[in-house]
Amino acid sequence: MSRNMEPLSVGRVVGDVVDGFTPSVKMNVTYSSNKQVANGHELMPSVVTAKPRVEVGGEDLRAAYTLIMTDPDAPSPSDPYLKEHLHWIVADIPGTTDASFGKEIVSYEPPKPVIGIHRYAFILFKQRGRETVMPPASRDHFNTRKFAEDNGLGSPVAAVYFNAQRPTAARRR
């Protein structure tokens, strides 16, 4: 297993969301507060309210990518019966640019975990062609594997995830 894949396996993103894959494209996800997403790190919900900047590497500007952001722990990690809950899809992202140059298929929905620590995964796929990605029927019960299969996306080329939980209320003394 490559070093890039280990945190995704330990965090069960590989397994719960996608099958094992070999990362082949660089992807950086940064929220407006200059908080870069790193595998397994925690971000406060207040930091992730606006859509992040997602920079996609790749060698070919003619290549197109699809980005999916999903929560496999909805509504709670102990009972994720809505698994997965879809937060964002951007398609037709040109290589060597950021997601703002793509076509938003499903608008960004900020994470709002209510119970427990949730994982929020960004999964990047290389498309076979442009304008080939169809929106899913629902945000709930989303399945990244099935969506990728239905849209001919193949295996992921990059992934990263962060954890978030509901901010604790101020304790009385």
Short mmCIF file of N, CA and C in Angstrom, two decimals:
data_model
loop_
_atom_site.label_atom_id
_atom_site.label_comp_id
_atom_site.label_asym_id
_atom_site.label_seq_id
_atom_site.Cartn_x
_atom_site.Cartn_y
_atom_site.Cartn_z
N MET A 1 0.85 -1.18 0.00
CA MET A 1 0.00 0.00 0.00
C MET A 1 0.90 1.24 0.00
N SER A 2 0.58 2.22 -0.86
CA SER A 2 1.40 3.43 -0.93
C SER A 2 1.16 4.29 0.31
N ARG A 3 2.14 5.14 0.62
CA ARG A 3 2.02 6.03 1.78
C ARG A 3 0.83 6.97 1.63
N ASN A 4 0.51 7.36 0.38
CA ASN A 4 -0.63 8.26 0.15
C ASN A 4 -1.95 7.60 0.51
N MET A 5 -2.03 6.28 0.37
CA MET A 5 -3.27 5.55 0.59
C MET A 5 -3.49 5.19 2.06
N GLU A 6 -2.43 5.08 2.82
CA GLU A 6 -2.55 4.60 4.20
C GLU A 6 -3.55 5.38 5.04
N PRO A 7 -3.48 6.74 5.09
CA PRO A 7 -4.47 7.48 5.90
C PRO A 7 -5.90 7.26 5.42
N LEU A 8 -6.10 7.08 4.13
CA LEU A 8 -7.44 6.84 3.59
C LEU A 8 -7.95 5.47 4.02
N SER A 9 -7.06 4.50 4.13
CA SER A 9 -7.45 3.17 4.59
C SER A 9 -7.70 3.15 6.09
N VAL A 10 -6.81 3.77 6.85
CA VAL A 10 -6.98 3.84 8.30
C VAL A 10 -8.28 4.58 8.64
N GLY A 11 -8.58 5.64 7.92
CA GLY A 11 -9.81 6.41 8.14
C GLY A 11 -11.03 5.77 7.51
N ARG A 12 -10.87 4.61 6.89
CA ARG A 12 -11.94 3.82 6.28
C ARG A 12 -12.65 4.54 5.12
N VAL A 13 -11.99 5.55 4.54
CA VAL A 13 -12.54 6.14 3.31
C VAL A 13 -12.41 5.09 2.21
N VAL A 14 -11.22 4.46 2.16
CA VAL A 14 -11.07 3.29 1.30
C VAL A 14 -11.76 2.16 2.05
N GLY A 15 -12.78 1.63 1.47
CA GLY A 15 -13.60 0.62 2.13
C GLY A 15 -15.03 1.10 2.24
N ASP A 16 -15.25 2.22 2.94
CA ASP A 16 -16.61 2.74 3.12
C ASP A 16 -17.10 3.55 1.92
N VAL A 17 -16.18 4.25 1.23
CA VAL A 17 -16.59 5.15 0.15
C VAL A 17 -16.10 4.66 -1.21
N VAL A 18 -14.83 4.30 -1.28
CA VAL A 18 -14.23 3.84 -2.54
C VAL A 18 -13.40 2.58 -2.28
N ASP A 19 -13.10 1.87 -3.37
CA ASP A 19 -12.19 0.75 -3.29
C ASP A 19 -10.77 1.28 -3.38
N GLY A 20 -9.80 0.44 -3.07
CA GLY A 20 -8.40 0.85 -3.17
C GLY A 20 -8.07 1.32 -4.57
N PHE A 21 -7.19 2.30 -4.66
CA PHE A 21 -6.79 2.85 -5.96
C PHE A 21 -5.38 3.41 -5.84
N THR A 22 -4.79 3.73 -6.96
CA THR A 22 -3.46 4.33 -6.98
C THR A 22 -3.59 5.81 -7.31
N PRO A 23 -3.28 6.70 -6.35
CA PRO A 23 -3.36 8.14 -6.65
C PRO A 23 -2.42 8.51 -7.79
N SER A 24 -2.95 9.28 -8.75
CA SER A 24 -2.13 9.64 -9.91
C SER A 24 -2.18 11.13 -10.24
N VAL A 25 -2.98 11.90 -9.48
CA VAL A 25 -3.12 13.33 -9.72
C VAL A 25 -3.04 14.04 -8.37
N LYS A 26 -2.37 15.19 -8.35
CA LYS A 26 -2.33 15.97 -7.12
C LYS A 26 -3.63 16.74 -6.95
N MET A 27 -4.09 16.81 -5.69
CA MET A 27 -5.30 17.58 -5.39
C MET A 27 -5.09 18.25 -4.04
N ASN A 28 -5.30 19.58 -4.00
CA ASN A 28 -5.23 20.33 -2.75
C ASN A 28 -6.58 20.98 -2.50
N VAL A 29 -7.09 20.80 -1.28
CA VAL A 29 -8.37 21.37 -0.88
C VAL A 29 -8.11 22.36 0.25
N THR A 30 -8.47 23.63 0.03
CA THR A 30 -8.21 24.67 1.01
C THR A 30 -9.46 25.50 1.22
N TYR A 31 -9.84 25.68 2.49
CA TYR A 31 -10.97 26.54 2.82
C TYR A 31 -10.49 27.97 2.96
N SER A 32 -11.42 28.94 2.90
CA SER A 32 -11.08 30.37 2.84
C SER A 32 -10.23 30.84 4.02
N SER A 33 -10.28 30.15 5.11
CA SER A 33 -9.48 30.53 6.28
C SER A 33 -8.04 30.02 6.16
N ASN A 34 -7.66 29.62 4.93
CA ASN A 34 -6.34 29.03 4.66
C ASN A 34 -6.12 27.74 5.42
N LYS A 35 -7.21 27.03 5.69
CA LYS A 35 -7.14 25.72 6.32
C LYS A 35 -7.10 24.68 5.22
N GLN A 36 -5.94 24.04 5.05
CA GLN A 36 -5.81 23.01 4.04
C GLN A 36 -6.30 21.69 4.62
N VAL A 37 -7.07 20.96 3.83
CA VAL A 37 -7.58 19.67 4.25
C VAL A 37 -6.44 18.66 4.20
N ALA A 38 -6.24 17.98 5.33
CA ALA A 38 -5.24 16.92 5.43
C ALA A 38 -5.94 15.70 6.01
N ASN A 39 -5.61 14.52 5.51
CA ASN A 39 -6.27 13.29 5.91
C ASN A 39 -6.35 13.14 7.42
N GLY A 40 -7.59 13.01 7.92
CA GLY A 40 -7.82 12.74 9.32
C GLY A 40 -7.77 13.94 10.25
N HIS A 41 -7.41 15.12 9.74
CA HIS A 41 -7.36 16.29 10.60
C HIS A 41 -8.78 16.80 10.83
N GLU A 42 -8.97 17.47 11.95
CA GLU A 42 -10.30 17.99 12.27
C GLU A 42 -10.40 19.46 11.89
N LEU A 43 -11.53 19.81 11.27
CA LEU A 43 -11.86 21.20 10.96
C LEU A 43 -13.18 21.52 11.63
N MET A 44 -13.27 22.70 12.18
CA MET A 44 -14.51 23.13 12.83
C MET A 44 -15.56 23.45 11.75
N PRO A 45 -16.84 23.12 12.00
CA PRO A 45 -17.88 23.44 11.01
C PRO A 45 -17.89 24.91 10.60
N SER A 46 -17.52 25.82 11.51
CA SER A 46 -17.51 27.25 11.18
C SER A 46 -16.47 27.59 10.11
N VAL A 47 -15.46 26.73 9.95
CA VAL A 47 -14.38 26.97 8.98
C VAL A 47 -14.79 26.49 7.58
N VAL A 48 -15.75 25.57 7.50
CA VAL A 48 -16.07 24.92 6.23
C VAL A 48 -17.44 25.34 5.68
N THR A 49 -17.92 26.53 6.05
CA THR A 49 -19.24 26.98 5.61
C THR A 49 -19.28 27.35 4.13
N ALA A 50 -18.21 27.90 3.61
CA ALA A 50 -18.16 28.27 2.19
C ALA A 50 -17.38 27.21 1.42
N LYS A 51 -17.72 27.03 0.16
CA LYS A 51 -17.04 25.99 -0.63
C LYS A 51 -15.54 26.25 -0.68
N PRO A 52 -14.76 25.19 -0.66
CA PRO A 52 -13.30 25.34 -0.66
C PRO A 52 -12.75 25.57 -2.06
N ARG A 53 -11.48 25.97 -2.09
CA ARG A 53 -10.74 26.02 -3.35
C ARG A 53 -10.12 24.64 -3.52
N VAL A 54 -10.39 24.00 -4.64
CA VAL A 54 -9.86 22.67 -4.91
C VAL A 54 -8.99 22.76 -6.15
N GLU A 55 -7.68 22.63 -5.94
CA GLU A 55 -6.73 22.69 -7.05
C GLU A 55 -6.43 21.27 -7.52
N VAL A 56 -6.58 21.09 -8.82
CA VAL A 56 -6.38 19.79 -9.44
C VAL A 56 -5.12 19.84 -10.28
N GLY A 57 -4.26 18.86 -10.08
CA GLY A 57 -3.03 18.77 -10.87
C GLY A 57 -3.32 18.14 -12.21
N GLY A 58 -2.49 17.22 -12.58
CA GLY A 58 -2.65 16.60 -13.89
C GLY A 58 -1.76 17.30 -14.88
N GLU A 59 -1.41 16.59 -15.91
CA GLU A 59 -0.48 17.10 -16.91
C GLU A 59 -1.17 17.72 -18.10
N ASP A 60 -2.45 17.40 -18.28
CA ASP A 60 -3.12 17.73 -19.53
C ASP A 60 -4.31 18.65 -19.27
N LEU A 61 -4.25 19.86 -19.81
CA LEU A 61 -5.33 20.82 -19.66
C LEU A 61 -6.60 20.33 -20.36
N ARG A 62 -6.44 19.43 -21.32
CA ARG A 62 -7.61 18.90 -22.03
C ARG A 62 -8.35 17.83 -21.23
N ALA A 63 -7.71 17.28 -20.20
CA ALA A 63 -8.37 16.27 -19.36
C ALA A 63 -9.44 16.94 -18.50
N ALA A 64 -10.50 16.21 -18.21
CA ALA A 64 -11.59 16.72 -17.37
C ALA A 64 -11.73 15.81 -16.15
N TYR A 65 -12.07 16.44 -15.01
CA TYR A 65 -12.18 15.71 -13.76
C TYR A 65 -13.52 15.98 -13.10
N THR A 66 -13.96 15.02 -12.29
CA THR A 66 -15.16 15.17 -11.47
C THR A 66 -14.76 15.06 -10.01
N LEU A 67 -15.24 16.02 -9.21
CA LEU A 67 -14.97 16.04 -7.78
C LEU A 67 -16.27 15.75 -7.03
N ILE A 68 -16.18 14.83 -6.06
CA ILE A 68 -17.32 14.50 -5.21
C ILE A 68 -16.91 14.75 -3.77
N MET A 69 -17.80 15.40 -3.00
CA MET A 69 -17.61 15.54 -1.56
C MET A 69 -18.78 14.83 -0.89
N THR A 70 -18.45 13.88 0.00
CA THR A 70 -19.49 13.06 0.60
C THR A 70 -19.21 12.79 2.07
N ASP A 71 -20.29 12.51 2.82
CA ASP A 71 -20.21 12.18 4.24
C ASP A 71 -20.73 10.75 4.42
N PRO A 72 -19.83 9.79 4.67
CA PRO A 72 -20.29 8.40 4.85
C PRO A 72 -20.84 8.13 6.25
N ASP A 73 -20.90 9.15 7.11
CA ASP A 73 -21.32 8.95 8.50
C ASP A 73 -22.67 9.60 8.83
N ALA A 74 -23.49 9.88 7.83
CA ALA A 74 -24.77 10.56 8.08
C ALA A 74 -25.86 9.56 8.47
N PRO A 75 -26.71 9.90 9.43
CA PRO A 75 -26.68 11.11 10.25
C PRO A 75 -25.75 11.01 11.45
N SER A 76 -25.33 9.79 11.82
CA SER A 76 -24.37 9.65 12.92
C SER A 76 -23.45 8.48 12.63
N PRO A 77 -22.19 8.56 13.08
CA PRO A 77 -21.24 7.48 12.81
C PRO A 77 -21.68 6.13 13.38
N SER A 78 -22.45 6.13 14.48
CA SER A 78 -22.90 4.87 15.06
C SER A 78 -24.10 4.27 14.32
N ASP A 79 -24.81 5.09 13.54
CA ASP A 79 -25.96 4.62 12.77
C ASP A 79 -26.04 5.40 11.45
N PRO A 80 -25.13 5.12 10.53
CA PRO A 80 -25.06 5.91 9.28
C PRO A 80 -26.07 5.43 8.22
N TYR A 81 -27.35 5.42 8.57
CA TYR A 81 -28.36 4.85 7.67
C TYR A 81 -28.59 5.70 6.42
N LEU A 82 -28.15 6.96 6.39
CA LEU A 82 -28.27 7.78 5.18
C LEU A 82 -27.03 7.64 4.30
N LYS A 83 -26.11 6.83 4.73
CA LYS A 83 -24.81 6.66 4.07
C LYS A 83 -25.00 6.54 2.59
N GLU A 84 -24.34 7.26 1.84
CA GLU A 84 -23.57 8.45 2.08
C GLU A 84 -24.48 9.66 1.91
N HIS A 85 -24.10 10.78 2.49
CA HIS A 85 -24.82 12.03 2.23
C HIS A 85 -23.91 12.88 1.34
N LEU A 86 -24.44 13.27 0.19
CA LEU A 86 -23.68 14.02 -0.80
C LEU A 86 -23.65 15.50 -0.46
N HIS A 87 -22.46 16.09 -0.48
CA HIS A 87 -22.31 17.52 -0.17
C HIS A 87 -21.98 18.37 -1.39
N TRP A 88 -21.40 17.76 -2.45
CA TRP A 88 -20.97 18.60 -3.57
C TRP A 88 -20.52 17.72 -4.73
N ILE A 89 -20.85 18.13 -5.95
CA ILE A 89 -20.27 17.52 -7.15
C ILE A 89 -19.94 18.63 -8.14
N VAL A 90 -18.70 18.62 -8.62
CA VAL A 90 -18.27 19.51 -9.69
C VAL A 90 -17.68 18.64 -10.78
N ALA A 91 -18.13 18.83 -12.02
CA ALA A 91 -17.64 18.04 -13.15
C ALA A 91 -16.95 18.96 -14.16
N ASP A 92 -16.33 18.35 -15.13
CA ASP A 92 -15.66 19.08 -16.22
C ASP A 92 -14.61 20.06 -15.71
N ILE A 93 -13.90 19.68 -14.65
CA ILE A 93 -12.81 20.52 -14.13
C ILE A 93 -11.59 20.27 -15.02
N PRO A 94 -11.06 21.31 -15.67
CA PRO A 94 -9.87 21.10 -16.50
C PRO A 94 -8.65 20.78 -15.63
N GLY A 95 -7.79 19.90 -16.11
CA GLY A 95 -6.55 19.60 -15.40
C GLY A 95 -5.74 20.87 -15.22
N THR A 96 -4.94 20.94 -14.18
CA THR A 96 -4.07 22.07 -13.82
C THR A 96 -4.84 23.34 -13.47
N THR A 97 -6.12 23.20 -13.04
CA THR A 97 -6.90 24.37 -12.62
C THR A 97 -7.54 24.06 -11.27
N ASP A 98 -8.52 24.90 -10.89
CA ASP A 98 -9.26 24.57 -9.68
C ASP A 98 -10.73 24.37 -10.01
N ALA A 99 -11.47 23.84 -9.05
CA ALA A 99 -12.85 23.42 -9.28
C ALA A 99 -13.76 24.56 -9.72
N SER A 100 -13.38 25.81 -9.46
CA SER A 100 -14.23 26.93 -9.88
C SER A 100 -14.33 27.01 -11.40
N PHE A 101 -13.43 26.33 -12.12
CA PHE A 101 -13.49 26.30 -13.58
C PHE A 101 -14.37 25.16 -14.09
N GLY A 102 -14.87 24.34 -13.17
CA GLY A 102 -15.73 23.23 -13.55
C GLY A 102 -17.20 23.61 -13.55
N LYS A 103 -18.03 22.62 -13.78
CA LYS A 103 -19.48 22.81 -13.82
C LYS A 103 -20.07 22.18 -12.55
N GLU A 104 -20.69 23.02 -11.71
CA GLU A 104 -21.26 22.52 -10.47
C GLU A 104 -22.53 21.73 -10.79
N ILE A 105 -22.49 20.42 -10.53
CA ILE A 105 -23.62 19.53 -10.80
C ILE A 105 -24.57 19.50 -9.60
N VAL A 106 -23.98 19.47 -8.39
CA VAL A 106 -24.75 19.54 -7.14
C VAL A 106 -24.09 20.63 -6.30
N SER A 107 -24.87 21.63 -5.87
CA SER A 107 -24.31 22.77 -5.15
C SER A 107 -23.69 22.35 -3.82
N TYR A 108 -22.74 23.17 -3.36
CA TYR A 108 -22.03 22.90 -2.11
C TYR A 108 -22.98 23.03 -0.92
N GLU A 109 -23.00 22.01 -0.08
CA GLU A 109 -23.76 22.03 1.16
C GLU A 109 -22.76 21.90 2.30
N PRO A 110 -22.65 22.92 3.16
CA PRO A 110 -21.64 22.86 4.22
C PRO A 110 -21.92 21.73 5.22
N PRO A 111 -20.87 21.12 5.73
CA PRO A 111 -21.03 20.10 6.76
C PRO A 111 -21.67 20.68 8.02
N LYS A 112 -22.64 19.96 8.57
CA LYS A 112 -23.30 20.35 9.82
C LYS A 112 -23.51 19.10 10.67
N PRO A 113 -22.42 18.50 11.15
CA PRO A 113 -22.58 17.27 11.93
C PRO A 113 -23.33 17.55 13.24
N VAL A 114 -24.29 16.69 13.56
CA VAL A 114 -25.09 16.87 14.77
C VAL A 114 -24.61 15.93 15.87
N ILE A 115 -24.33 14.68 15.51
CA ILE A 115 -23.93 13.67 16.48
C ILE A 115 -22.62 13.02 16.03
N GLY A 116 -21.64 12.99 16.91
CA GLY A 116 -20.41 12.27 16.64
C GLY A 116 -19.45 12.98 15.70
N ILE A 117 -18.35 12.30 15.41
CA ILE A 117 -17.32 12.81 14.50
C ILE A 117 -17.58 12.24 13.11
N HIS A 118 -17.76 13.12 12.14
CA HIS A 118 -18.05 12.71 10.77
C HIS A 118 -16.81 12.87 9.91
N ARG A 119 -16.70 11.99 8.91
CA ARG A 119 -15.65 12.11 7.89
C ARG A 119 -16.26 12.77 6.66
N TYR A 120 -15.54 13.70 6.08
CA TYR A 120 -15.97 14.36 4.85
C TYR A 120 -14.88 14.11 3.82
N ALA A 121 -15.24 13.34 2.79
CA ALA A 121 -14.24 12.91 1.81
C ALA A 121 -14.42 13.66 0.49
N PHE A 122 -13.29 14.08 -0.07
CA PHE A 122 -13.23 14.65 -1.41
C PHE A 122 -12.61 13.58 -2.30
N ILE A 123 -13.34 13.13 -3.30
CA ILE A 123 -12.88 12.08 -4.20
C ILE A 123 -12.81 12.68 -5.61
N LEU A 124 -11.68 12.51 -6.27
CA LEU A 124 -11.49 13.05 -7.62
C LEU A 124 -11.39 11.92 -8.63
N PHE A 125 -12.16 12.04 -9.71
CA PHE A 125 -12.15 11.06 -10.79
C PHE A 125 -11.76 11.75 -12.09
N LYS A 126 -11.08 11.03 -12.96
CA LYS A 126 -10.79 11.54 -14.30
C LYS A 126 -11.92 11.08 -15.22
N GLN A 127 -12.52 12.03 -15.92
CA GLN A 127 -13.62 11.73 -16.84
C GLN A 127 -13.08 11.18 -18.15
N ARG A 128 -13.92 10.42 -18.85
CA ARG A 128 -13.54 9.92 -20.18
C ARG A 128 -13.78 11.00 -21.24
N GLY A 129 -14.69 11.91 -20.95
CA GLY A 129 -15.00 13.00 -21.87
C GLY A 129 -15.70 14.11 -21.11
N ARG A 130 -15.97 15.21 -21.77
CA ARG A 130 -16.66 16.32 -21.10
C ARG A 130 -18.17 16.12 -21.17
N GLU A 131 -18.86 16.76 -20.23
CA GLU A 131 -20.32 16.76 -20.16
C GLU A 131 -20.91 15.36 -20.19
N THR A 132 -20.29 14.46 -19.44
CA THR A 132 -20.78 13.09 -19.39
C THR A 132 -21.36 12.73 -18.02
N VAL A 133 -21.33 13.68 -17.07
CA VAL A 133 -21.75 13.38 -15.70
C VAL A 133 -23.17 13.87 -15.46
N MET A 134 -24.01 12.96 -14.98
CA MET A 134 -25.41 13.28 -14.71
C MET A 134 -25.62 13.44 -13.20
N PRO A 135 -26.47 14.39 -12.77
CA PRO A 135 -26.71 14.56 -11.34
C PRO A 135 -27.45 13.36 -10.75
N PRO A 136 -27.17 13.07 -9.47
CA PRO A 136 -27.88 11.97 -8.81
C PRO A 136 -29.30 12.39 -8.44
N ALA A 137 -30.14 11.41 -8.11
CA ALA A 137 -31.53 11.69 -7.76
C ALA A 137 -31.66 12.36 -6.39
N SER A 138 -30.72 12.07 -5.47
CA SER A 138 -30.85 12.57 -4.10
C SER A 138 -29.49 12.73 -3.46
N ARG A 139 -29.40 13.60 -2.45
CA ARG A 139 -28.17 13.73 -1.68
C ARG A 139 -28.02 12.58 -0.69
N ASP A 140 -29.16 12.11 -0.13
CA ASP A 140 -29.12 11.01 0.82
C ASP A 140 -29.02 9.68 0.09
N HIS A 141 -28.44 8.71 0.76
CA HIS A 141 -28.24 7.36 0.20
C HIS A 141 -27.40 7.41 -1.08
N PHE A 142 -26.54 8.40 -1.17
CA PHE A 142 -25.63 8.51 -2.31
C PHE A 142 -24.60 7.39 -2.21
N ASN A 143 -24.16 6.89 -3.35
CA ASN A 143 -23.15 5.85 -3.37
C ASN A 143 -22.08 6.24 -4.38
N THR A 144 -20.90 6.61 -3.87
CA THR A 144 -19.82 7.08 -4.74
C THR A 144 -19.44 6.02 -5.77
N ARG A 145 -19.32 4.77 -5.34
CA ARG A 145 -18.95 3.69 -6.28
C ARG A 145 -19.96 3.57 -7.41
N LYS A 146 -21.26 3.54 -7.07
CA LYS A 146 -22.31 3.39 -8.08
C LYS A 146 -22.35 4.61 -8.99
N PHE A 147 -22.21 5.81 -8.41
CA PHE A 147 -22.20 7.03 -9.22
C PHE A 147 -21.06 6.99 -10.23
N ALA A 148 -19.87 6.59 -9.76
CA ALA A 148 -18.71 6.50 -10.66
C ALA A 148 -18.97 5.49 -11.78
N GLU A 149 -19.55 4.35 -11.41
CA GLU A 149 -19.85 3.32 -12.40
C GLU A 149 -20.88 3.81 -13.41
N ASP A 150 -21.98 4.42 -12.91
CA ASP A 150 -23.06 4.89 -13.78
C ASP A 150 -22.58 5.98 -14.75
N ASN A 151 -21.56 6.74 -14.34
CA ASN A 151 -21.06 7.84 -15.18
C ASN A 151 -19.74 7.51 -15.88
N GLY A 152 -19.34 6.25 -15.84
CA GLY A 152 -18.13 5.81 -16.54
C GLY A 152 -16.86 6.49 -16.05
N LEU A 153 -16.76 6.70 -14.73
CA LEU A 153 -15.61 7.44 -14.19
C LEU A 153 -14.44 6.55 -13.81
N GLY A 154 -14.65 5.27 -13.64
CA GLY A 154 -13.55 4.39 -13.27
C GLY A 154 -13.11 4.60 -11.83
N SER A 155 -11.84 4.30 -11.56
CA SER A 155 -11.30 4.44 -10.21
C SER A 155 -10.92 5.89 -9.93
N PRO A 156 -10.92 6.28 -8.64
CA PRO A 156 -10.48 7.63 -8.29
C PRO A 156 -9.01 7.85 -8.68
N VAL A 157 -8.64 9.11 -8.84
CA VAL A 157 -7.24 9.46 -9.12
C VAL A 157 -6.63 10.23 -7.95
N ALA A 158 -7.50 10.70 -7.00
CA ALA A 158 -7.03 11.39 -5.81
C ALA A 158 -8.16 11.41 -4.78
N ALA A 159 -7.79 11.51 -3.51
CA ALA A 159 -8.78 11.62 -2.44
C ALA A 159 -8.13 12.21 -1.20
N VAL A 160 -8.93 12.92 -0.42
CA VAL A 160 -8.48 13.46 0.87
C VAL A 160 -9.74 13.61 1.72
N TYR A 161 -9.57 13.49 3.05
CA TYR A 161 -10.74 13.66 3.91
C TYR A 161 -10.37 14.39 5.19
N PHE A 162 -11.40 15.01 5.80
CA PHE A 162 -11.21 15.63 7.10
C PHE A 162 -12.34 15.18 8.01
N ASN A 163 -12.14 15.39 9.30
CA ASN A 163 -13.16 15.08 10.30
C ASN A 163 -13.77 16.39 10.81
N ALA A 164 -15.03 16.32 11.20
CA ALA A 164 -15.69 17.47 11.82
C ALA A 164 -16.73 16.95 12.79
N GLN A 165 -16.95 17.71 13.84
CA GLN A 165 -17.99 17.39 14.79
C GLN A 165 -18.67 18.68 15.24
N ARG A 166 -19.84 18.50 15.81
CA ARG A 166 -20.59 19.66 16.29
C ARG A 166 -19.79 20.36 17.38
N PRO A 167 -19.73 21.69 17.30
CA PRO A 167 -19.02 22.41 18.37
C PRO A 167 -19.73 22.17 19.72
N THR A 168 -18.98 21.98 20.74
CA THR A 168 -19.59 21.75 22.06
C THR A 168 -20.13 23.07 22.60
N ALA A 169 -21.24 22.98 23.31
CA ALA A 169 -21.81 24.18 23.92
C ALA A 169 -20.94 24.62 25.08
N ALA A 170 -20.96 25.91 25.35
CA ALA A 170 -20.16 26.44 26.47
C ALA A 170 -20.64 25.79 27.76
N ARG A 171 -19.71 25.32 28.53
CA ARG A 171 -20.08 24.65 29.79
C ARG A 171 -20.29 25.68 30.89
N ARG A 172 -21.31 25.44 31.70
CA ARG A 172 -21.56 26.33 32.85
C ARG A 172 -20.66 25.95 34.00
N ARG A 173 -20.23 26.93 34.72
CA ARG A 173 -19.36 26.65 35.87
C ARG A 173 -20.10 26.86 37.14
#
